[in-house]
Amino acid sequence: MISANILAIFYLISGVLFILALRGLSSPETSRQGNLFGIIGMAIAIGVTIISAGNFSIGFIYLLVFLLIGGSIGAFIAFKIPMTAMPELVAGFHSLVGLAAVFVAISAFLNPEVFNLGSPGNIKIASLIEMSLGAAIGAITFTGSIIAFLKLRGIMSGSPITFFGQHYLNLALGLILIGLIFYLCKTQLNTLFWTIIAVSFLVGILLIIPIGGADMPVVISMLNSYSGWAAAGIGFTLENTALIITGALVGSSGAILSYIMCKGMNRSFFNVILGGWGATEESSKSLSKEQKPVKSGNADDAAFLMKNASSVIIVPGYGMAVAQAQHALREMVDALKKNGVKVTYAIHPVAGRMPGHMNVLLAEANVPYDEVFELEEINNDFANCDVAYVIGANDVTNPIAKTDPQSPIYGMPILDVEKSKSVLFVKRSLSPGYAGIDNDLFYRDNTLMLFADAKKMTEDIIKNL
C-alpha cells in the first residue's frame, strides 16, 4: 500500500498540472497544450484515488465500475454533441458537479467516521461548516444549472421571469441559509442539514429565472465558478489536496471571467451573481417595433460589394454556429484575399452562447489568430470599413443598445457595424435575437439583408467570387 505522503505528492502534482492547464487555455495558441496538461492531471488524480481505495476491495471495484459507466457516457456525449449545443452541455455538466458535491456532503454527514470527522451528532465544527457550505453551493449550482440548460435549450423561455418581491425573497432565503448553518453547528440535527439542501435547491432556481437570455453567457461562467467553490468546500471536508486546488482554480477563474464579461456587457457583476437584481416586469417583455421595409439582396449582390471593397470585417455569431458555416467562411475569405481585399474578424465577448464560442469555431476552420480581434480592438475600424459581413450575430450588433433605455440590452457595448459603408446581414428571417428584441440594424439604409442559411449563402458568394 502506498503511503499517504506519496499519495499527497501525486495529488499536488495533479494540482500543478491543472494550474498549467488553465494557463494554457488562456490563449488559443497554447490551448491544445493546456488541454493536454489538464488530461494528464486528471488521469493522475483518478489513478491516485483508485490506488487509495485499496486493490480489489469493494471500494476499488465500485470505483472501476462507476468510472467505466461515467467515462463511457462522457465519451459518447463528446463525440456526438455539436458545437451549437456546447453551451447547454457545459450547463449540464456544471449541474452534475454541483450534485456530486451534495452527495459527498450527505455521505460525510451521515458517516463522519469514514472521513475521520468525528461521529454522528459529534462532528467537528470546522468540518460541519465546510460540508454545509459545500452542500449549499452545490445544490444552488445544480438547480441553477438545470434552469440555465432549459433556457439555452429553448425548453424554457429565455426572457427574465420575475415577480413582485422576488429579490427580497432571495435575500430572506440567503439569511435563512446562514441561520440554518449556524444552528446546525450548535445542534447537529439531521433535519437542519436536509433543510439546508432543500432551501439551496430553491435558491438556485430563483437566482437564475430572472436572468434574461442576453446575459446567459455570464450565467454559464458564474455557475462554473459556483461549481468550483462547491468542490473546494468538499475538498476541505475530505482533506483532499487535488480537490481543494482544482475547486479553487475553477471558482476563482470562473468569478474573474464573469467579472470581465459583465464589464464587457456593461452589467453589474453583483446584479448577475445575485440573480439579476434590477430585472423588472417590463424588462422581461419582448420589445418589438413595427416592421419597416428592408432591403434584401442575393449572393451576387454580396459578392460584387465585397470584391470591389478594400476592407471587409467579418462578424460571426450564433447563426454561423448553427449552420456550421465556419469552413465556408474561411474559403470565402481566402477568395477575397486573392482579390487584394483586407479581411479581419470582429468578435464580441458574448457572441454565441458561451465565452469563446466563436473563437473555437474559427480556430476549427484554421483561421489565423492574428486576423481575429476582440470588440475593443476593432470597433473603431468599422467607420473606415467598406463592408461588414454579419453572419448570424444579432443582439451584439443591435444599435438599440445605445439608444433605448427600456431595452434589455441597453448599455451593453456592441460592435459598431452600422458605421460601415455597407452592411451585409446573413439571417434566415427578421426574427428577434436571443434577447427577444428586434434589431434596428435590419432597417438601416446601408444594410442589405441576405435571407438564407448562413452556410449556403456563403457558399453561393464563393461561387460568384
Short mmCIF file of C-alpha atoms in Angstrom, two decimals:
data_model
loop_
_atom_site.label_atom_id
_atom_site.label_comp_id
_atom_site.label_asym_id
_atom_site.label_seq_id
_atom_site.Cartn_x
_atom_site.Cartn_y
_atom_site.Cartn_z
CA MET A 1 0.00 0.00 0.00
CA ILE A 2 1.42 3.40 -0.98
CA SER A 3 1.90 5.79 1.93
CA ALA A 4 -0.34 8.81 2.46
CA ASN A 5 2.59 11.19 1.90
CA ILE A 6 3.33 9.78 -1.56
CA LEU A 7 -0.37 9.97 -2.48
CA ALA A 8 -0.42 13.60 -1.34
CA ILE A 9 2.60 14.36 -3.54
CA PHE A 10 0.85 12.90 -6.59
CA TYR A 11 -2.28 14.94 -5.78
CA LEU A 12 -0.06 18.01 -5.61
CA ILE A 13 1.47 17.18 -8.99
CA SER A 14 -2.02 16.89 -10.49
CA GLY A 15 -2.87 20.27 -8.96
CA VAL A 16 0.20 21.87 -10.59
CA LEU A 17 -0.82 20.36 -13.93
CA PHE A 18 -4.31 21.87 -13.53
CA ILE A 19 -2.71 25.27 -12.98
CA LEU A 20 -0.60 24.81 -16.14
CA ALA A 21 -3.76 23.70 -17.99
CA LEU A 22 -5.59 26.87 -17.02
CA ARG A 23 -2.60 28.95 -18.08
CA GLY A 24 -2.52 27.19 -21.45
CA LEU A 25 -6.24 27.62 -22.04
CA SER A 26 -5.91 31.39 -21.66
CA SER A 27 -4.65 31.67 -25.25
CA PRO A 28 -5.77 29.95 -28.49
CA GLU A 29 -2.14 29.27 -29.46
CA THR A 30 -1.46 27.23 -26.29
CA SER A 31 -4.95 25.82 -25.72
CA ARG A 32 -4.13 22.33 -27.05
CA GLN A 33 -1.13 22.09 -24.74
CA GLY A 34 -3.23 23.34 -21.84
CA ASN A 35 -5.88 20.73 -22.60
CA LEU A 36 -3.19 18.02 -22.57
CA PHE A 37 -1.91 19.17 -19.16
CA GLY A 38 -5.47 19.00 -17.83
CA ILE A 39 -5.98 15.47 -19.15
CA ILE A 40 -2.71 14.25 -17.59
CA GLY A 41 -3.53 15.95 -14.27
CA MET A 42 -6.99 14.39 -14.15
CA ALA A 43 -5.57 10.95 -15.06
CA ILE A 44 -3.11 11.21 -12.16
CA ALA A 45 -5.84 12.35 -9.74
CA ILE A 46 -8.16 9.49 -10.75
CA GLY A 47 -5.29 6.97 -10.58
CA VAL A 48 -4.30 8.08 -7.07
CA THR A 49 -7.94 7.89 -5.92
CA ILE A 50 -8.24 4.32 -7.24
CA ILE A 51 -4.98 3.27 -5.59
CA SER A 52 -6.03 4.81 -2.26
CA ALA A 53 -9.17 2.63 -2.28
CA GLY A 54 -7.01 -0.50 -1.96
CA ASN A 55 -6.57 -3.17 -4.62
CA PHE A 56 -9.57 -5.43 -5.19
CA SER A 57 -11.51 -4.04 -2.24
CA ILE A 58 -15.24 -3.37 -2.55
CA GLY A 59 -14.49 0.34 -2.89
CA PHE A 60 -11.93 -0.37 -5.61
CA ILE A 61 -14.45 -2.40 -7.64
CA TYR A 62 -17.15 0.28 -7.21
CA LEU A 63 -14.71 2.94 -8.43
CA LEU A 64 -13.83 0.99 -11.57
CA VAL A 65 -17.49 0.24 -12.38
CA PHE A 66 -18.64 3.84 -11.98
CA LEU A 67 -15.54 5.15 -13.76
CA LEU A 68 -16.36 2.92 -16.73
CA ILE A 69 -20.02 4.00 -16.77
CA GLY A 70 -19.30 7.72 -16.39
CA GLY A 71 -16.37 7.65 -18.83
CA SER A 72 -18.44 5.86 -21.47
CA ILE A 73 -21.29 8.36 -21.16
CA GLY A 74 -18.87 11.31 -21.29
CA ALA A 75 -17.05 9.94 -24.34
CA PHE A 76 -20.33 9.28 -26.16
CA ILE A 77 -21.59 12.81 -25.47
CA ALA A 78 -18.25 14.37 -26.51
CA PHE A 79 -18.31 12.60 -29.88
CA LYS A 80 -21.98 13.30 -30.58
CA ILE A 81 -22.50 16.84 -29.30
CA PRO A 82 -22.47 19.59 -31.98
CA MET A 83 -20.68 22.89 -31.28
CA THR A 84 -24.04 24.68 -31.29
CA ALA A 85 -25.12 22.65 -28.24
CA MET A 86 -21.89 23.24 -26.30
CA PRO A 87 -23.35 25.97 -24.00
CA GLU A 88 -26.16 23.74 -22.72
CA LEU A 89 -23.70 20.83 -22.41
CA VAL A 90 -21.48 22.97 -20.18
CA ALA A 91 -24.52 23.96 -18.09
CA GLY A 92 -25.49 20.29 -17.81
CA PHE A 93 -22.00 19.30 -16.66
CA HIS A 94 -21.99 22.10 -14.08
CA SER A 95 -25.21 20.67 -12.65
CA LEU A 96 -23.52 17.27 -12.22
CA VAL A 97 -20.56 18.84 -10.39
CA GLY A 98 -22.97 20.56 -8.00
CA LEU A 99 -24.96 17.37 -7.42
CA ALA A 100 -21.75 15.42 -6.78
CA ALA A 101 -20.79 17.94 -4.09
CA VAL A 102 -24.22 17.48 -2.47
CA PHE A 103 -23.87 13.68 -2.47
CA VAL A 104 -20.37 13.78 -0.95
CA ALA A 105 -21.57 16.20 1.75
CA ILE A 106 -24.51 13.91 2.57
CA SER A 107 -22.16 10.91 2.79
CA ALA A 108 -19.78 12.81 5.08
CA PHE A 109 -22.64 13.99 7.32
CA LEU A 110 -24.24 10.56 7.67
CA ASN A 111 -20.94 8.62 8.00
CA PRO A 112 -18.41 11.02 9.53
CA GLU A 113 -16.27 8.19 10.97
CA VAL A 114 -15.29 7.09 7.45
CA PHE A 115 -13.83 10.53 6.77
CA ASN A 116 -12.25 10.94 10.25
CA LEU A 117 -14.61 13.83 11.01
CA GLY A 118 -15.94 12.50 14.33
CA SER A 119 -19.15 10.59 14.97
CA PRO A 120 -22.85 11.28 14.17
CA GLY A 121 -24.00 14.12 16.41
CA ASN A 122 -20.41 14.94 17.33
CA ILE A 123 -18.85 16.12 14.04
CA LYS A 124 -16.00 18.65 14.13
CA ILE A 125 -17.41 22.17 13.84
CA ALA A 126 -14.97 23.20 11.09
CA SER A 127 -15.87 20.11 9.04
CA LEU A 128 -19.59 20.77 9.61
CA ILE A 129 -19.26 24.31 8.26
CA GLU A 130 -17.26 23.10 5.24
CA MET A 131 -19.70 20.35 4.31
CA SER A 132 -22.70 22.64 4.86
CA LEU A 133 -21.26 25.31 2.56
CA GLY A 134 -20.24 22.67 0.00
CA ALA A 135 -23.73 21.14 0.04
CA ALA A 136 -25.46 24.55 -0.16
CA ILE A 137 -23.32 25.87 -3.02
CA GLY A 138 -23.54 22.50 -4.79
CA ALA A 139 -27.34 22.46 -4.53
CA ILE A 140 -27.58 26.05 -5.82
CA THR A 141 -25.27 25.11 -8.71
CA PHE A 142 -27.35 22.02 -9.53
CA THR A 143 -30.77 23.64 -9.85
CA GLY A 144 -29.35 26.89 -11.27
CA SER A 145 -27.55 24.94 -14.00
CA ILE A 146 -30.71 22.97 -14.78
CA ILE A 147 -32.61 26.24 -15.33
CA ALA A 148 -29.74 27.57 -17.49
CA PHE A 149 -29.83 24.34 -19.52
CA LEU A 150 -33.60 24.64 -20.06
CA LYS A 151 -33.26 28.27 -21.17
CA LEU A 152 -30.38 27.57 -23.52
CA ARG A 153 -32.16 24.55 -24.97
CA GLY A 154 -35.30 26.60 -25.60
CA ILE A 155 -37.43 24.39 -23.36
CA MET A 156 -37.94 27.39 -21.04
CA SER A 157 -38.35 30.97 -22.20
CA GLY A 158 -35.11 32.93 -22.39
CA SER A 159 -36.90 36.05 -21.12
CA PRO A 160 -36.46 37.06 -17.46
CA ILE A 161 -39.09 35.51 -15.18
CA THR A 162 -39.88 37.95 -12.40
CA PHE A 163 -42.49 38.51 -9.72
CA PHE A 164 -43.16 41.11 -7.01
CA GLY A 165 -40.77 40.92 -4.06
CA GLN A 166 -38.50 38.38 -5.77
CA HIS A 167 -35.23 39.96 -4.71
CA TYR A 168 -36.35 40.33 -1.10
CA LEU A 169 -37.34 36.65 -1.10
CA ASN A 170 -33.84 35.75 -2.35
CA LEU A 171 -32.33 37.89 0.41
CA ALA A 172 -34.56 36.27 3.04
CA LEU A 173 -33.65 32.77 1.86
CA GLY A 174 -29.95 33.67 1.96
CA LEU A 175 -30.26 34.83 5.57
CA ILE A 176 -32.27 31.69 6.42
CA LEU A 177 -29.44 29.55 5.00
CA ILE A 178 -26.89 31.32 7.19
CA GLY A 179 -29.14 30.81 10.23
CA LEU A 180 -29.68 27.13 9.43
CA ILE A 181 -25.91 26.51 9.13
CA PHE A 182 -25.36 28.28 12.46
CA TYR A 183 -27.97 26.16 14.27
CA LEU A 184 -26.73 23.00 12.57
CA CYS A 185 -23.31 23.61 14.08
CA LYS A 186 -24.94 24.00 17.53
CA THR A 187 -27.39 21.09 17.41
CA GLN A 188 -26.18 18.82 14.54
CA LEU A 189 -29.79 17.79 13.86
CA ASN A 190 -30.35 15.79 10.68
CA THR A 191 -33.48 17.78 9.79
CA LEU A 192 -31.50 21.04 9.69
CA PHE A 193 -28.97 19.55 7.26
CA TRP A 194 -31.70 18.32 4.90
CA THR A 195 -33.46 21.69 5.18
CA ILE A 196 -30.24 23.47 4.12
CA ILE A 197 -30.10 21.34 0.98
CA ALA A 198 -33.81 21.85 0.19
CA VAL A 199 -33.61 25.65 0.63
CA SER A 200 -30.45 25.75 -1.50
CA PHE A 201 -32.20 23.89 -4.33
CA LEU A 202 -34.91 26.57 -4.25
CA VAL A 203 -32.37 29.42 -4.18
CA GLY A 204 -30.67 28.00 -7.29
CA ILE A 205 -33.94 28.20 -9.21
CA LEU A 206 -34.82 31.70 -8.00
CA LEU A 207 -31.34 33.05 -8.80
CA ILE A 208 -31.38 32.07 -12.47
CA ILE A 209 -35.01 32.51 -13.62
CA PRO A 210 -34.85 36.36 -13.57
CA ILE A 211 -31.72 36.42 -15.77
CA GLY A 212 -32.51 37.04 -19.43
CA GLY A 213 -31.12 35.31 -22.50
CA ALA A 214 -28.77 38.19 -23.34
CA ASP A 215 -26.93 37.60 -20.04
CA MET A 216 -26.83 33.80 -20.34
CA PRO A 217 -23.08 33.63 -21.26
CA VAL A 218 -22.32 35.38 -17.96
CA VAL A 219 -24.55 32.87 -16.14
CA ILE A 220 -22.55 29.98 -17.64
CA SER A 221 -19.26 31.32 -16.28
CA MET A 222 -20.90 32.25 -12.97
CA LEU A 223 -22.24 28.71 -12.47
CA ASN A 224 -18.80 27.43 -13.40
CA SER A 225 -17.45 29.48 -10.51
CA TYR A 226 -20.12 28.15 -8.13
CA SER A 227 -19.27 24.54 -9.04
CA GLY A 228 -15.61 25.23 -8.26
CA TRP A 229 -16.33 26.66 -4.82
CA ALA A 230 -18.62 23.71 -4.06
CA ALA A 231 -15.81 21.31 -4.96
CA ALA A 232 -13.29 23.30 -2.87
CA GLY A 233 -15.60 23.21 0.16
CA ILE A 234 -15.96 19.44 -0.09
CA GLY A 235 -12.19 19.17 -0.67
CA PHE A 236 -11.58 20.77 2.73
CA THR A 237 -14.03 18.33 4.31
CA LEU A 238 -12.25 15.33 2.76
CA GLU A 239 -8.80 16.91 3.27
CA ASN A 240 -8.14 16.23 -0.43
CA THR A 241 -5.39 18.49 -1.84
CA ALA A 242 -6.29 17.96 -5.52
CA LEU A 243 -9.95 18.77 -4.91
CA ILE A 244 -9.11 21.93 -2.97
CA ILE A 245 -6.67 23.18 -5.63
CA THR A 246 -8.95 22.31 -8.55
CA GLY A 247 -12.04 23.77 -6.89
CA ALA A 248 -10.24 26.99 -6.01
CA LEU A 249 -8.89 27.30 -9.57
CA VAL A 250 -12.30 26.77 -11.16
CA GLY A 251 -14.05 29.00 -8.63
CA SER A 252 -11.67 31.93 -8.90
CA SER A 253 -11.18 31.75 -12.68
CA GLY A 254 -14.97 31.49 -13.20
CA ALA A 255 -15.53 34.52 -10.97
CA ILE A 256 -12.86 36.54 -12.81
CA LEU A 257 -14.31 35.58 -16.20
CA SER A 258 -17.80 36.55 -15.02
CA TYR A 259 -16.49 39.93 -13.88
CA ILE A 260 -14.69 40.53 -17.19
CA MET A 261 -17.80 39.61 -19.18
CA CYS A 262 -20.05 41.81 -17.01
CA LYS A 263 -17.66 44.68 -17.59
CA GLY A 264 -17.69 43.97 -21.34
CA MET A 265 -21.51 43.96 -21.35
CA ASN A 266 -21.90 46.96 -19.03
CA ARG A 267 -23.67 44.76 -16.49
CA SER A 268 -23.34 44.92 -12.73
CA PHE A 269 -21.38 41.88 -11.51
CA PHE A 270 -23.36 41.78 -8.27
CA ASN A 271 -26.66 42.11 -10.13
CA VAL A 272 -25.95 38.99 -12.12
CA ILE A 273 -24.34 36.98 -9.32
CA LEU A 274 -27.30 37.76 -7.03
CA GLY A 275 -29.85 36.68 -9.60
CA GLY A 276 -30.46 39.62 -11.90
CA TRP A 277 -31.09 42.23 -9.22
CA GLY A 278 -32.73 45.07 -11.06
CA ALA A 279 -34.66 42.96 -13.57
CA THR A 280 -38.22 44.21 -13.80
CA GLU A 281 -41.53 43.04 -15.13
CA GLU A 282 -41.16 45.47 -18.02
CA SER A 283 -37.70 44.27 -18.99
CA SER A 284 -38.93 40.71 -19.25
CA LYS A 285 -41.29 41.58 -22.08
CA SER A 286 -40.20 41.10 -25.66
CA LEU A 287 -39.69 44.56 -27.09
CA SER A 288 -40.51 44.67 -30.78
CA LYS A 289 -41.05 47.55 -33.14
CA GLU A 290 -43.43 47.86 -36.04
CA GLN A 291 -42.00 46.15 -39.11
CA LYS A 292 -40.34 48.53 -41.57
CA PRO A 293 -39.29 47.92 -45.16
CA VAL A 294 -35.91 46.24 -45.54
CA LYS A 295 -33.55 45.95 -48.49
CA SER A 296 -32.80 42.36 -49.39
CA GLY A 297 -30.22 41.01 -51.80
CA ASN A 298 -28.63 37.82 -53.05
CA ALA A 299 -25.22 36.19 -53.26
CA ASP A 300 -24.40 38.00 -56.50
CA ASP A 301 -25.00 41.40 -54.85
CA ALA A 302 -22.89 40.45 -51.84
CA ALA A 303 -20.03 39.13 -53.99
CA PHE A 304 -20.00 42.32 -56.08
CA LEU A 305 -19.82 44.57 -53.00
CA MET A 306 -17.08 42.57 -51.29
CA LYS A 307 -14.98 42.02 -54.43
CA ASN A 308 -14.87 45.79 -55.02
CA ALA A 309 -14.13 46.64 -51.38
CA SER A 310 -10.70 47.44 -49.98
CA SER A 311 -11.57 46.18 -46.48
CA VAL A 312 -14.11 43.71 -45.12
CA ILE A 313 -14.85 42.91 -41.48
CA ILE A 314 -16.49 39.56 -40.70
CA VAL A 315 -18.81 39.50 -37.66
CA PRO A 316 -19.64 35.87 -36.73
CA GLY A 317 -22.46 34.91 -34.37
CA TYR A 318 -24.67 32.07 -33.26
CA GLY A 319 -26.21 31.79 -36.74
CA MET A 320 -22.80 30.78 -38.09
CA ALA A 321 -22.54 28.12 -35.39
CA VAL A 322 -25.99 26.70 -36.16
CA ALA A 323 -25.23 26.47 -39.88
CA GLN A 324 -21.66 25.21 -39.28
CA ALA A 325 -20.55 27.81 -41.79
CA GLN A 326 -17.05 28.47 -40.42
CA HIS A 327 -15.24 26.41 -43.08
CA ALA A 328 -17.19 28.02 -45.94
CA LEU A 329 -16.48 31.41 -44.37
CA ARG A 330 -12.74 30.70 -44.32
CA GLU A 331 -12.92 29.69 -48.02
CA MET A 332 -14.76 32.92 -48.85
CA VAL A 333 -12.14 34.98 -47.03
CA ASP A 334 -9.34 33.23 -48.91
CA ALA A 335 -11.06 34.12 -52.20
CA LEU A 336 -11.36 37.78 -51.11
CA LYS A 337 -7.68 37.91 -50.16
CA LYS A 338 -6.74 36.72 -53.64
CA ASN A 339 -8.58 39.80 -54.95
CA GLY A 340 -6.47 42.02 -52.68
CA VAL A 341 -9.20 42.67 -50.08
CA LYS A 342 -8.11 43.14 -46.48
CA VAL A 343 -10.24 40.88 -44.24
CA THR A 344 -10.44 40.76 -40.44
CA TYR A 345 -12.80 39.16 -37.91
CA ALA A 346 -14.59 41.02 -35.10
CA ILE A 347 -15.57 39.01 -32.01
CA HIS A 348 -17.97 40.28 -29.37
CA PRO A 349 -17.33 38.95 -25.81
CA VAL A 350 -20.74 37.25 -25.73
CA ALA A 351 -21.14 36.27 -29.40
CA GLY A 352 -22.75 32.83 -29.42
CA ARG A 353 -23.98 31.48 -26.12
CA MET A 354 -20.83 30.98 -24.10
CA PRO A 355 -17.44 32.67 -23.71
CA GLY A 356 -15.08 31.90 -26.60
CA HIS A 357 -17.77 30.19 -28.70
CA MET A 358 -16.80 32.00 -31.92
CA ASN A 359 -13.06 31.73 -31.28
CA VAL A 360 -13.32 27.94 -31.06
CA LEU A 361 -15.30 27.70 -34.30
CA LEU A 362 -12.87 29.93 -36.20
CA ALA A 363 -9.89 28.00 -34.84
CA GLU A 364 -11.57 24.81 -36.04
CA ALA A 365 -11.56 26.32 -39.57
CA ASN A 366 -7.85 27.24 -39.17
CA VAL A 367 -8.48 30.99 -39.25
CA PRO A 368 -5.15 32.72 -38.36
CA TYR A 369 -5.23 34.10 -34.81
CA ASP A 370 -3.75 37.44 -35.91
CA GLU A 371 -6.85 38.13 -38.04
CA VAL A 372 -9.26 37.77 -35.11
CA PHE A 373 -9.87 40.85 -32.94
CA GLU A 374 -11.95 41.49 -29.83
CA LEU A 375 -14.54 44.29 -29.66
CA GLU A 376 -12.33 46.94 -28.06
CA GLU A 377 -9.51 46.29 -30.56
CA ILE A 378 -11.55 46.59 -33.76
CA ASN A 379 -14.65 48.66 -33.01
CA ASN A 380 -13.11 51.91 -34.29
CA ASP A 381 -12.27 50.24 -37.63
CA PHE A 382 -15.91 49.91 -38.71
CA ALA A 383 -16.09 53.62 -39.57
CA ASN A 384 -13.37 53.09 -42.21
CA CYS A 385 -14.65 49.72 -43.38
CA ASP A 386 -16.22 49.22 -46.82
CA VAL A 387 -18.26 46.12 -45.98
CA ALA A 388 -19.26 44.45 -42.71
CA TYR A 389 -20.34 40.84 -43.29
CA VAL A 390 -22.57 39.89 -40.32
CA ILE A 391 -23.17 36.16 -40.28
CA GLY A 392 -25.79 35.38 -37.66
CA ALA A 393 -24.73 37.90 -34.97
CA ASN A 394 -27.93 39.60 -33.81
CA ASP A 395 -28.04 41.15 -30.33
CA VAL A 396 -24.32 42.07 -30.33
CA THR A 397 -24.81 44.32 -33.39
CA ASN A 398 -28.10 45.95 -32.37
CA PRO A 399 -27.76 49.78 -32.25
CA ILE A 400 -30.79 49.96 -29.93
CA ALA A 401 -28.40 49.06 -27.10
CA LYS A 402 -27.13 52.65 -27.33
CA THR A 403 -30.44 54.47 -27.78
CA ASP A 404 -33.33 52.77 -25.93
CA PRO A 405 -33.16 52.82 -22.09
CA GLN A 406 -36.14 50.39 -21.98
CA SER A 407 -34.28 47.73 -23.96
CA PRO A 408 -32.99 44.69 -22.01
CA ILE A 409 -29.62 45.12 -23.75
CA TYR A 410 -29.38 48.87 -23.11
CA GLY A 411 -25.85 49.84 -22.09
CA MET A 412 -24.25 46.70 -23.50
CA PRO A 413 -21.28 47.60 -25.73
CA ILE A 414 -22.00 46.44 -29.29
CA LEU A 415 -19.98 46.06 -32.46
CA ASP A 416 -20.48 49.32 -34.41
CA VAL A 417 -21.23 47.62 -37.73
CA GLU A 418 -23.81 50.28 -38.63
CA LYS A 419 -20.91 52.71 -39.18
CA SER A 420 -19.62 50.64 -42.12
CA LYS A 421 -20.29 51.90 -45.65
CA SER A 422 -22.27 48.71 -46.39
CA VAL A 423 -23.60 46.00 -44.08
CA LEU A 424 -24.38 42.52 -45.40
CA PHE A 425 -26.54 40.75 -42.82
CA VAL A 426 -26.97 36.99 -43.30
CA LYS A 427 -30.06 35.72 -41.50
CA ARG A 428 -32.91 33.31 -42.19
CA SER A 429 -35.59 35.86 -41.28
CA LEU A 430 -36.29 39.09 -39.39
CA SER A 431 -36.95 37.15 -36.17
CA PRO A 432 -35.53 38.68 -32.97
CA GLY A 433 -32.29 37.52 -31.36
CA TYR A 434 -31.84 35.59 -28.13
CA ALA A 435 -32.68 38.67 -26.07
CA GLY A 436 -36.12 38.68 -27.74
CA ILE A 437 -35.91 42.15 -29.33
CA ASP A 438 -35.95 43.48 -32.88
CA ASN A 439 -32.64 44.56 -34.43
CA ASP A 440 -32.69 48.17 -35.63
CA LEU A 441 -29.76 47.40 -37.93
CA PHE A 442 -32.07 45.47 -40.30
CA TYR A 443 -33.79 48.69 -41.35
CA ARG A 444 -30.77 50.93 -41.89
CA ASP A 445 -30.23 52.40 -45.37
CA ASN A 446 -26.75 50.88 -45.64
CA THR A 447 -27.91 47.35 -44.68
CA LEU A 448 -28.58 44.63 -47.25
CA MET A 449 -30.34 41.59 -45.79
CA LEU A 450 -29.31 38.19 -47.18
CA PHE A 451 -32.16 35.85 -46.21
CA ALA A 452 -30.74 32.32 -46.31
CA ASP A 453 -28.96 29.62 -44.37
CA ALA A 454 -25.56 31.06 -43.42
CA LYS A 455 -23.54 28.20 -44.93
CA LYS A 456 -25.47 28.08 -48.21
CA MET A 457 -25.33 31.87 -48.67
CA THR A 458 -21.58 31.90 -48.03
CA GLU A 459 -21.04 29.03 -50.47
CA ASP A 460 -23.10 30.88 -53.11
CA ILE A 461 -21.00 34.01 -52.57
CA ILE A 462 -17.85 31.93 -53.12
CA LYS A 463 -19.21 30.73 -56.49
CA ASN A 464 -19.93 34.33 -57.53
CA LEU A 465 -16.48 35.45 -56.45
#
